[in-house]
Amino acid sequence: MQEIKKNKLLLHICCAGCGAFVSQLLSKDFDLTLYFFNPNIESANEYKRRKDEVIRIAALFNLPVIFDNYDHDEWLRTISGKENEPEKGARCYLCYKSRLKKTSEAAKKLGFSHFGTTLSVSPHKVYKYIKEIGENLAQENSVLFFDQDFKKENGFLLSANLSKELGLYRQNYCGCEFSKKNI
Ligand code: SF4
């Protein structure tokens, strides 16, 4: 029987927990590559901790993974002036945009038909922003945006359960120093 060729999707993952759940959902329909680009993470130690967990799930699910540049100082310049905004506000909008912009550009450069992100798994993320940013970038870069609010249908709970099952590290703050202040 002839194998059906799947579309290639570059999936931005914010952490291994969300990445494990979404990649399990999407790998049925897409030829997936994970893309870890998260310069928002406040320290090199925390970055390494999250990166090591992503290496684990990529090996576990036999998925290719790309790690892009980690430059937190550049990220701080990106959100400059919005540091004190509350979570889900203007700082987060710029943060999602910086990560999705890089993902869409990488998808275009590397010949993927689609790009997407796990960001919408979390109830702390604003799906409306993610959708708007993704659709704009899709137009700019001529790559399709895979748009899904993964927290729906118990997505967040299922993701948390899968993380527990796999023994993955689950951080208790989003990533930047401003979100860490709230814990
Ligand atoms: S709280 Fe999370 S999404 Fe918002 S700016 Fe910080 S790292 Fe980015």
XYZ file of N, CA, C and O and ligand atoms in Angstrom:
740
model
N 0.846 -1.199 0.000
C 0.000 0.000 0.000
C 0.884 1.252 0.000
O 1.885 1.294 0.715
N 0.461 2.240 -0.788
C 1.259 3.455 -0.886
C 1.127 4.321 0.379
O 0.026 4.531 0.882
N 2.272 4.762 0.909
C 2.240 5.583 2.128
C 1.766 6.998 1.811
O 2.213 7.602 0.830
N 0.824 7.520 2.639
C 0.337 8.890 2.400
C 1.342 9.876 2.972
O 1.749 9.757 4.142
N 1.754 10.829 2.132
C 2.742 11.811 2.578
C 2.060 12.873 3.428
O 1.071 13.482 3.013
N 2.558 13.070 4.636
C 1.965 14.074 5.524
C 2.601 15.435 5.284
O 3.773 15.519 4.909
N 1.832 16.502 5.592
C 2.385 17.845 5.540
C 3.415 18.022 6.648
O 3.284 17.455 7.730
N 4.407 18.861 6.371
C 5.487 19.080 7.345
C 5.166 20.286 8.231
O 4.912 21.385 7.722
N 5.162 20.057 9.527
C 4.832 21.133 10.467
C 5.988 21.372 11.444
O 6.490 20.431 12.063
N 6.399 22.632 11.544
C 7.414 23.017 12.519
C 6.681 23.501 13.769
O 5.980 24.515 13.736
N 6.824 22.739 14.856
C 6.045 23.013 16.070
C 6.902 23.679 17.140
O 7.800 23.048 17.724
N 6.611 24.959 17.361
C 7.282 25.668 18.456
C 6.824 25.056 19.781
O 5.616 24.947 20.021
N 7.779 24.650 20.620
C 7.366 24.127 21.928
C 7.963 24.982 23.029
O 9.134 25.338 23.016
N 7.104 25.330 23.987
C 7.539 26.198 25.089
C 8.212 25.379 26.177
O 9.095 25.875 26.873
N 7.811 24.119 26.326
C 8.428 23.239 27.334
C 8.051 21.797 26.985
O 7.161 21.558 26.163
N 8.711 20.853 27.658
C 8.494 19.442 27.327
C 7.076 18.982 27.658
O 6.496 18.174 26.933
N 6.512 19.506 28.761
C 5.169 19.080 29.167
C 4.140 19.368 28.077
O 3.406 18.465 27.642
N 4.097 20.623 27.642
C 3.140 20.992 26.574
C 3.531 20.309 25.263
O 2.670 19.863 24.496
N 4.840 20.212 25.031
C 5.327 19.616 23.784
C 4.949 18.152 23.652
O 4.585 17.683 22.572
N 5.016 17.412 24.760
C 4.685 15.983 24.710
C 3.225 15.799 24.320
O 2.897 14.998 23.433
N 2.352 16.550 24.960
C 0.914 16.407 24.705
C 0.562 16.792 23.261
O -0.089 16.017 22.541
N 1.033 17.949 22.831
C 0.653 18.418 21.484
C 1.303 17.557 20.404
O 0.659 17.240 19.392
N 2.514 17.142 20.612
C 3.137 16.335 19.559
C 2.448 14.984 19.424
O 2.326 14.457 18.312
N 1.937 14.454 20.541
C 1.164 13.206 20.451
C -0.121 13.414 19.656
O -0.529 12.565 18.877
N -0.744 14.579 19.853
C -1.975 14.879 19.105
C -1.714 15.042 17.612
O -2.462 14.526 16.774
N -0.654 15.791 17.292
C -0.462 16.196 15.895
C 0.322 15.213 15.042
O 0.255 15.273 13.810
N 1.048 14.328 15.685
C 1.905 13.453 14.865
C 1.098 12.455 14.025
O 1.623 11.882 13.082
N -0.205 12.319 14.358
C -1.040 11.445 13.509
C -1.223 12.066 12.123
O -1.304 11.389 11.125
N -1.325 13.390 12.098
C -1.667 14.078 10.844
C -0.500 14.797 10.175
O -0.608 15.198 9.021
N 0.567 15.035 10.941
C 1.677 15.818 10.387
C 3.019 15.105 10.555
O 3.212 14.340 11.495
N 3.916 15.464 9.654
C 5.316 15.094 9.791
C 5.941 16.214 10.636
O 6.186 17.316 10.153
N 6.137 15.921 11.928
C 6.476 16.976 12.898
C 7.972 17.136 13.129
O 8.694 16.146 13.212
N 8.375 18.397 13.294
C 9.698 18.699 13.857
C 9.469 19.675 15.000
O 8.709 20.638 14.863
N 10.098 19.403 16.141
C 9.969 20.295 17.296
C 10.959 21.451 17.150
O 12.072 21.271 16.644
N 10.533 22.607 17.646
C 11.372 23.809 17.521
C 11.382 24.529 18.863
O 10.358 25.060 19.305
N 12.539 24.509 19.516
C 12.652 25.112 20.850
C 13.352 26.457 20.709
O 14.579 26.527 20.520
N 12.559 27.508 20.754
C 13.099 28.874 20.705
C 12.388 29.672 21.790
O 11.249 30.093 21.633
N 13.068 29.832 22.926
C 12.432 30.455 24.090
C 13.416 31.359 24.835
O 13.822 31.060 25.970
N 13.783 32.476 24.199
C 14.740 33.388 24.838
C 14.130 34.158 26.007
O 14.838 34.896 26.694
N 12.830 33.974 26.217
C 12.138 34.581 27.358
C 12.580 33.985 28.699
O 12.385 34.595 29.747
N 13.158 32.778 28.682
C 13.505 32.079 29.941
C 14.612 32.855 30.667
O 15.642 33.181 30.080
N 14.364 33.123 31.942
C 15.135 34.135 32.664
C 16.583 33.791 32.999
O 17.358 34.695 33.281
N 16.961 32.528 32.968
C 18.360 32.214 33.311
C 18.850 31.024 32.496
O 18.053 30.191 32.035
N 20.165 30.950 32.378
C 20.768 29.853 31.610
C 20.482 28.503 32.287
O 20.276 27.499 31.596
N 20.426 28.487 33.617
C 20.149 27.226 34.323
C 18.754 26.706 34.023
O 18.556 25.519 33.748
N 17.784 27.625 34.087
C 16.396 27.226 33.817
C 16.240 26.823 32.349
O 15.536 25.861 32.024
N 16.926 27.562 31.480
C 16.879 27.229 30.049
C 17.390 25.804 29.832
O 16.769 25.000 29.148
N 18.506 25.487 30.466
C 19.107 24.151 30.288
C 18.173 23.068 30.840
O 18.008 22.007 30.241
N 17.560 23.363 31.974
C 16.660 22.379 32.589
C 15.502 22.043 31.628
O 15.155 20.877 31.423
N 14.921 23.105 31.034
C 13.795 22.875 30.106
C 14.282 22.218 28.811
O 13.615 21.340 28.253
N 15.439 22.652 28.341
C 15.993 22.080 27.093
C 16.269 20.582 27.268
O 15.946 19.781 26.381
N 16.854 20.210 28.404
C 17.174 18.786 28.637
C 15.914 17.918 28.617
O 15.935 16.784 28.127
N 14.819 18.461 29.123
C 13.560 17.707 29.101
C 13.016 17.575 27.675
O 12.421 16.551 27.323
N 13.252 18.600 26.876
C 12.817 18.531 25.470
C 13.638 17.470 24.719
O 13.093 16.712 23.910
N 14.919 17.399 25.039
C 15.765 16.351 24.418
C 15.194 14.969 24.778
O 15.109 14.081 23.924
N 14.763 14.831 26.028
C 14.187 13.537 26.474
C 12.942 13.174 25.682
O 12.784 12.048 25.218
N 11.996 14.131 25.525
C 10.743 13.761 24.823
C 10.983 13.545 23.327
O 10.345 12.706 22.718
N 11.921 14.306 22.771
C 12.215 14.117 21.336
C 12.721 12.689 21.106
O 12.318 12.022 20.146
N 13.579 12.218 22.029
C 14.104 10.847 21.902
C 12.989 9.822 22.127
O 12.866 8.849 21.388
N 12.156 10.098 23.126
C 11.073 9.185 23.475
C 10.076 9.001 22.321
O 9.621 7.892 22.034
N 9.745 10.092 21.662
C 8.763 10.042 20.570
C 9.413 9.953 19.190
O 8.722 10.037 18.184
N 10.741 9.859 19.202
C 11.469 9.754 17.941
C 11.155 10.910 16.983
O 10.835 10.705 15.817
N 11.248 12.133 17.517
C 10.960 13.320 16.711
C 12.221 14.171 16.562
O 12.966 14.337 17.538
N 12.438 14.739 15.368
C 13.565 15.660 15.241
C 13.290 16.938 16.025
O 12.136 17.349 16.174
N 14.341 17.557 16.526
C 14.169 18.800 17.279
C 15.264 19.790 16.886
O 16.410 19.403 16.680
N 14.861 21.052 16.767
C 15.805 22.134 16.456
C 15.858 23.058 17.672
O 14.812 23.466 18.180
N 17.067 23.387 18.128
C 17.230 24.364 19.206
C 17.794 25.637 18.583
O 18.883 25.611 18.031
N 17.040 26.701 18.675
C 17.524 27.957 18.091
C 18.183 28.796 19.177
O 18.127 28.477 20.366
N 18.789 29.884 18.743
C 19.605 30.743 19.595
C 18.910 31.187 20.898
O 17.743 31.565 20.869
N 19.640 31.139 22.002
C 19.108 31.634 23.285
C 19.805 32.943 23.632
O 20.993 32.948 23.954
N 19.087 34.051 23.510
C 19.671 35.364 23.830
C 18.644 36.138 24.653
O 17.778 36.823 24.096
N 18.749 36.010 25.966
C 17.746 36.644 26.838
C 17.859 38.172 26.817
O 16.841 38.869 26.930
N 19.081 38.696 26.647
C 19.234 40.167 26.602
C 18.483 40.750 25.405
O 17.836 41.798 25.506
N 18.562 40.046 24.285
C 17.833 40.526 23.097
C 16.324 40.480 23.364
O 15.578 41.378 22.987
N 15.867 39.418 24.031
C 14.442 39.300 24.363
C 14.014 40.456 25.265
O 12.938 41.047 25.073
N 14.888 40.822 26.220
C 14.556 41.949 27.120
C 14.400 43.246 26.323
O 13.535 44.073 26.643
N 15.219 43.404 25.282
C 15.067 44.605 24.438
C 13.734 44.556 23.687
O 13.073 45.585 23.495
N 13.305 43.361 23.291
C 12.041 43.195 22.557
C 10.839 43.646 23.389
O 9.894 44.223 22.857
N 10.881 43.361 24.687
C 9.707 43.686 25.530
C 9.922 44.989 26.317
O 9.119 45.331 27.194
N 10.991 45.704 25.976
C 11.356 46.909 26.718
C 10.175 47.897 26.827
O 9.486 48.171 25.838
N 9.954 48.392 28.015
C 8.852 49.325 28.257
C 7.591 48.634 28.752
O 6.666 49.277 29.254
N 7.535 47.311 28.587
C 6.331 46.551 28.993
C 6.630 45.599 30.166
O 5.813 44.738 30.482
N 7.797 45.784 30.776
C 8.223 44.855 31.841
C 7.163 44.694 32.935
O 6.968 43.605 33.467
N 6.536 45.778 33.301
C 5.633 45.734 34.457
C 4.171 45.444 34.105
O 3.296 45.530 34.968
N 3.953 45.123 32.857
C 2.582 44.743 32.460
C 2.199 43.428 33.145
O 3.064 42.567 33.356
N 0.927 43.242 33.461
C 0.535 41.966 34.064
C 0.611 40.814 33.049
O 0.606 41.051 31.838
N 0.691 39.597 33.577
C 0.686 38.421 32.702
C -0.613 38.432 31.900
O -1.663 38.810 32.423
N -0.524 38.059 30.646
C -1.613 38.078 29.650
C -1.769 39.455 29.013
O -2.717 39.688 28.266
N -0.880 40.405 29.338
C -0.985 41.756 28.785
C -0.018 41.995 27.635
O 0.366 41.062 26.916
N 0.402 43.289 27.496
C 1.196 43.702 26.331
C 2.579 43.040 26.288
O 3.109 42.793 25.210
N 3.167 42.784 27.465
C 4.484 42.112 27.464
C 4.357 40.710 26.849
O 5.176 40.292 26.018
N 3.306 40.015 27.238
C 3.112 38.653 26.728
C 2.823 38.666 25.220
O 3.289 37.786 24.498
N 2.085 39.678 24.777
C 1.811 39.787 23.329
C 3.140 39.843 22.561
O 3.351 39.103 21.583
N 4.043 40.716 23.025
C 5.337 40.857 22.335
C 6.173 39.584 22.452
O 6.906 39.225 21.528
N 6.048 38.934 23.578
C 6.790 37.687 23.810
C 6.310 36.583 22.862
O 7.120 35.906 22.209
N 5.005 36.404 22.762
C 4.475 35.389 21.818
C 4.948 35.734 20.399
O 5.360 34.864 19.643
N 4.844 37.037 20.082
C 5.163 37.457 18.712
C 6.628 37.165 18.374
O 6.934 36.684 17.280
N 7.527 37.461 19.314
C 8.955 37.236 19.023
C 9.217 35.754 18.772
O 9.989 35.381 17.878
N 8.560 34.890 19.541
C 8.823 33.445 19.387
C 8.160 32.894 18.122
O 8.733 32.093 17.391
N 6.947 33.369 17.843
C 6.255 32.869 16.642
C 6.864 33.424 15.354
O 6.864 32.753 14.316
N 7.394 34.640 15.430
C 8.028 35.239 14.246
C 9.221 34.363 13.826
O 9.342 33.982 12.667
N 10.037 34.049 14.786
C 11.219 33.222 14.500
C 10.787 31.839 13.986
O 11.400 31.284 13.079
N 9.734 31.286 14.570
C 9.266 29.957 14.137
C 8.781 30.004 12.688
O 9.119 29.133 11.882
N 8.004 31.034 12.365
C 7.462 31.114 10.997
C 8.588 31.330 9.989
O 8.568 30.765 8.892
N 9.579 32.137 10.369
C 10.709 32.376 9.454
C 11.529 31.100 9.252
O 11.948 30.791 8.136
N 11.717 30.353 10.348
C 12.464 29.082 10.227
C 11.670 28.100 9.365
O 12.247 27.373 8.547
N 10.346 28.072 9.565
C 9.507 27.153 8.778
C 9.646 27.462 7.285
O 9.804 26.544 6.460
N 9.621 28.728 6.965
C 9.745 29.120 5.556
C 11.129 28.722 5.010
O 11.236 28.099 3.960
N 12.147 29.081 5.756
C 13.525 28.821 5.313
C 13.784 27.321 5.124
O 14.472 26.909 4.192
N 13.201 26.517 5.992
C 13.501 25.075 5.969
C 12.503 24.255 5.149
O 12.574 23.035 5.109
N 11.545 24.942 4.519
C 10.637 24.243 3.603
C 9.464 23.527 4.251
O 8.940 22.560 3.690
N 9.022 23.984 5.438
C 7.826 23.405 6.067
C 6.585 24.032 5.443
O 6.591 25.213 5.081
N 5.504 23.248 5.366
C 4.253 23.822 4.844
C 3.514 24.585 5.948
O 2.771 25.520 5.668
N 3.706 24.156 7.219
C 2.967 24.729 8.351
C 3.915 25.069 9.512
O 4.958 24.438 9.650
N 3.465 26.000 10.327
C 4.090 26.179 11.640
C 2.979 26.264 12.687
O 1.817 26.532 12.369
N 3.344 26.000 13.931
C 2.350 26.052 15.009
C 3.064 26.218 16.330
O 4.297 26.310 16.377
N 2.311 26.260 17.402
C 2.905 26.438 18.723
C 2.086 25.727 19.795
O 0.862 25.599 19.661
N 2.784 25.322 20.841
C 2.101 24.697 21.981
C 1.594 25.732 22.989
O 0.992 25.365 23.997
N 1.867 27.000 22.743
C 1.557 28.027 23.749
C 0.106 27.989 24.231
O -0.172 28.289 25.390
N -0.818 27.627 23.355
C -2.240 27.698 23.738
C -2.666 26.578 24.698
O -3.809 26.568 25.152
N -1.763 25.653 25.047
C -2.122 24.630 26.046
C -2.424 25.293 27.400
O -3.330 24.887 28.118
N -1.674 26.324 27.710
C -1.759 26.905 29.056
C -2.943 27.866 29.213
O -3.146 28.749 28.374
N -3.681 27.748 30.320
C -4.759 28.706 30.574
C -4.222 30.107 30.880
O -4.981 31.072 30.924
N -2.895 30.215 31.089
C -2.290 31.532 31.345
C -1.929 32.269 30.055
O -1.383 33.370 30.108
N -2.191 31.634 28.918
C -1.865 32.266 27.634
C -3.149 32.725 26.943
O -4.196 32.093 27.076
N -3.016 33.818 26.172
C -4.197 34.402 25.526
C -4.302 33.855 24.095
O -3.538 34.260 23.208
N -5.256 32.964 23.903
C -5.397 32.314 22.595
C -5.674 33.332 21.480
O -5.135 33.194 20.378
N -6.454 34.364 21.795
C -6.799 35.399 20.797
C -5.524 36.057 20.236
O -5.404 36.293 19.045
N -4.559 36.339 21.095
C -3.288 36.931 20.639
C -2.525 35.933 19.753
O -1.962 36.298 18.725
N -2.480 34.698 20.215
C -1.710 33.673 19.482
C -2.267 33.516 18.063
O -1.530 33.469 17.083
N -3.584 33.465 17.982
C -4.251 33.300 16.683
C -3.962 34.497 15.765
O -3.584 34.320 14.609
N -4.102 35.689 16.305
C -3.885 36.905 15.506
C -2.433 36.971 15.014
O -2.172 37.216 13.830
N -1.517 36.745 15.917
C -0.089 36.803 15.554
C 0.235 35.716 14.514
O 0.890 35.973 13.505
N -0.239 34.512 14.766
C 0.045 33.397 13.849
C -0.499 33.669 12.452
O 0.191 33.421 11.454
N -1.715 34.185 12.384
C -2.316 34.438 11.065
C -1.562 35.545 10.314
O -1.350 35.446 9.108
N -1.156 36.587 11.034
C -0.387 37.664 10.382
C 0.949 37.155 9.862
O 1.361 37.472 8.738
N 1.616 36.353 10.676
C 2.927 35.834 10.261
C 2.799 34.850 9.096
O 3.680 34.774 8.234
N 1.700 34.116 9.086
C 1.465 33.173 7.987
C 1.405 33.938 6.656
O 1.985 33.518 5.654
N 0.726 35.075 6.691
C 0.629 35.893 5.469
C 1.984 36.455 5.081
O 2.381 36.408 3.921
N 2.692 36.988 6.070
C 4.009 37.603 5.803
C 4.994 36.612 5.208
O 5.781 36.949 4.336
N 4.960 35.377 5.713
C 5.989 34.405 5.324
C 5.499 33.323 4.366
O 6.268 32.420 4.018
N 4.231 33.423 3.962
C 3.657 32.419 3.043
C 3.828 30.987 3.559
O 4.253 30.081 2.831
N 3.573 30.787 4.840
C 3.572 29.455 5.458
C 2.257 29.348 6.216
O 1.817 30.317 6.834
N 1.622 28.183 6.180
C 0.320 28.057 6.854
C 0.488 27.968 8.368
O 1.425 27.322 8.860
N -0.421 28.610 9.090
C -0.396 28.552 10.555
C -1.388 27.500 11.021
O -2.577 27.573 10.694
N -0.922 26.505 11.767
C -1.840 25.515 12.330
C -2.423 26.094 13.608
O -1.710 26.272 14.602
N -3.710 26.378 13.553
C -4.355 27.146 14.605
C -5.260 26.245 15.443
O -6.250 25.727 14.934
N -4.876 26.050 16.706
C -5.755 25.273 17.585
C -5.575 25.726 19.027
O -4.440 25.968 19.464
N -6.684 25.857 19.728
C -6.623 26.193 21.148
C -6.517 24.863 21.912
O -7.517 24.225 22.219
N -5.293 24.463 22.205
C -5.062 23.113 22.748
C -5.572 22.924 24.171
O -5.628 21.804 24.652
N -5.900 24.016 24.846
C -6.400 23.839 26.220
C -7.852 23.349 26.224
O -8.343 22.851 27.231
N -8.532 23.481 25.082
C -9.935 23.044 24.996
C -10.036 21.523 25.144
O -9.070 20.811 24.910
N -11.230 21.069 25.452
C -11.496 19.631 25.651
C -10.511 19.027 26.653
O -9.893 17.986 26.398
N -10.334 19.744 27.767
C -9.474 19.259 28.863
C -8.004 19.167 28.498
O -7.248 18.417 29.124
N -7.599 19.897 27.461
C -6.219 19.797 26.989
C -5.185 20.065 28.069
O -4.181 19.351 28.153
N -5.441 21.075 28.885
C -4.442 21.409 29.909
C -4.289 20.262 30.912
O -3.180 19.865 31.266
N -5.432 19.709 31.332
C -5.414 18.600 32.294
C -4.731 17.361 31.689
O -3.905 16.705 32.326
N -5.073 17.068 30.446
C -4.472 15.904 29.775
C -2.958 16.079 29.649
O -2.190 15.131 29.828
N -2.571 17.322 29.356
C -1.143 17.613 29.236
C -0.442 17.422 30.584
O 0.646 16.837 30.659
N -1.084 17.911 31.658
C -0.498 17.761 33.002
C -0.400 16.281 33.374
O 0.617 15.835 33.931
N -1.424 15.519 33.038
C -1.407 14.086 33.365
C -0.299 13.341 32.615
O 0.390 12.493 33.173
N -0.167 13.691 31.329
C 0.879 13.026 30.533
C 2.267 13.372 31.089
O 3.150 12.514 31.167
N 2.449 14.630 31.492
C 3.733 15.046 32.082
C 4.050 14.226 33.323
O 5.188 13.809 33.527
N 3.024 14.037 34.153
C 3.228 13.260 35.390
C 3.611 11.832 35.051
O 4.534 11.253 35.608
N 2.873 11.281 34.095
C 3.120 9.901 33.670
C 4.563 9.720 33.181
O 5.208 8.721 33.465
N 5.054 10.717 32.458
C 6.402 10.623 31.887
C 7.471 11.126 32.853
O 8.666 11.082 32.547
N 7.023 11.661 33.996
C 7.981 12.181 34.989
C 8.706 13.427 34.523
O 9.878 13.639 34.850
N 8.014 14.275 33.754
C 8.671 15.472 33.210
C 8.690 16.609 34.226
O 7.776 16.746 35.041
N 9.697 17.429 34.122
C 9.783 18.637 34.947
C 8.673 19.604 34.527
O 8.507 19.899 33.357
N 7.897 20.069 35.521
C 6.860 21.078 35.229
C 7.143 22.314 36.068
O 6.992 22.300 37.292
N 7.599 23.363 35.402
C 7.941 24.602 36.089
C 6.689 25.276 36.664
O 5.601 25.073 36.149
N 6.883 26.060 37.732
C 5.719 26.722 38.347
C 5.632 28.201 38.006
O 4.954 28.969 38.676
N 6.342 28.604 36.949
C 6.195 29.972 36.425
C 6.422 29.908 34.928
O 7.006 28.944 34.419
N 5.945 30.952 34.228
C 5.938 30.876 32.771
C 7.346 30.809 32.186
O 7.653 29.930 31.377
N 8.213 31.751 32.612
C 9.571 31.690 32.050
C 10.401 32.927 32.327
O 11.564 32.832 32.693
N 9.821 34.111 32.149
C 10.611 35.329 32.339
C 10.698 35.696 33.824
O 9.948 35.169 34.649
N 11.603 36.611 34.147
C 11.781 37.045 35.541
C 10.543 37.740 36.091
O 10.303 37.732 37.293
N 9.745 38.311 35.200
C 8.547 39.044 35.650
C 7.455 38.056 36.087
O 6.709 38.321 37.018
N 7.397 36.919 35.406
C 6.412 35.899 35.809
C 6.887 35.185 37.074
O 6.071 34.697 37.854
N 8.182 35.171 37.299
C 8.731 34.498 38.474
C 8.413 35.285 39.750
O 8.310 34.699 40.833
N 8.244 36.569 39.601
C 7.916 37.421 40.763
C 6.596 37.013 41.395
O 6.356 37.269 42.565
N 5.716 36.409 40.604
C 4.371 36.094 41.098
C 4.279 34.766 41.853
O 3.200 34.377 42.265
N 5.418 34.051 41.986
C 5.287 32.736 42.646
C 5.721 32.797 44.116
O 6.337 33.740 44.543
S 4.826 35.757 31.384
Fe 5.411 34.187 29.886
S 4.454 34.802 27.945
Fe 4.426 36.564 29.336
S 6.307 37.693 28.849
Fe 6.817 36.330 30.526
S 7.611 34.487 29.549
Fe 6.533 35.639 27.980
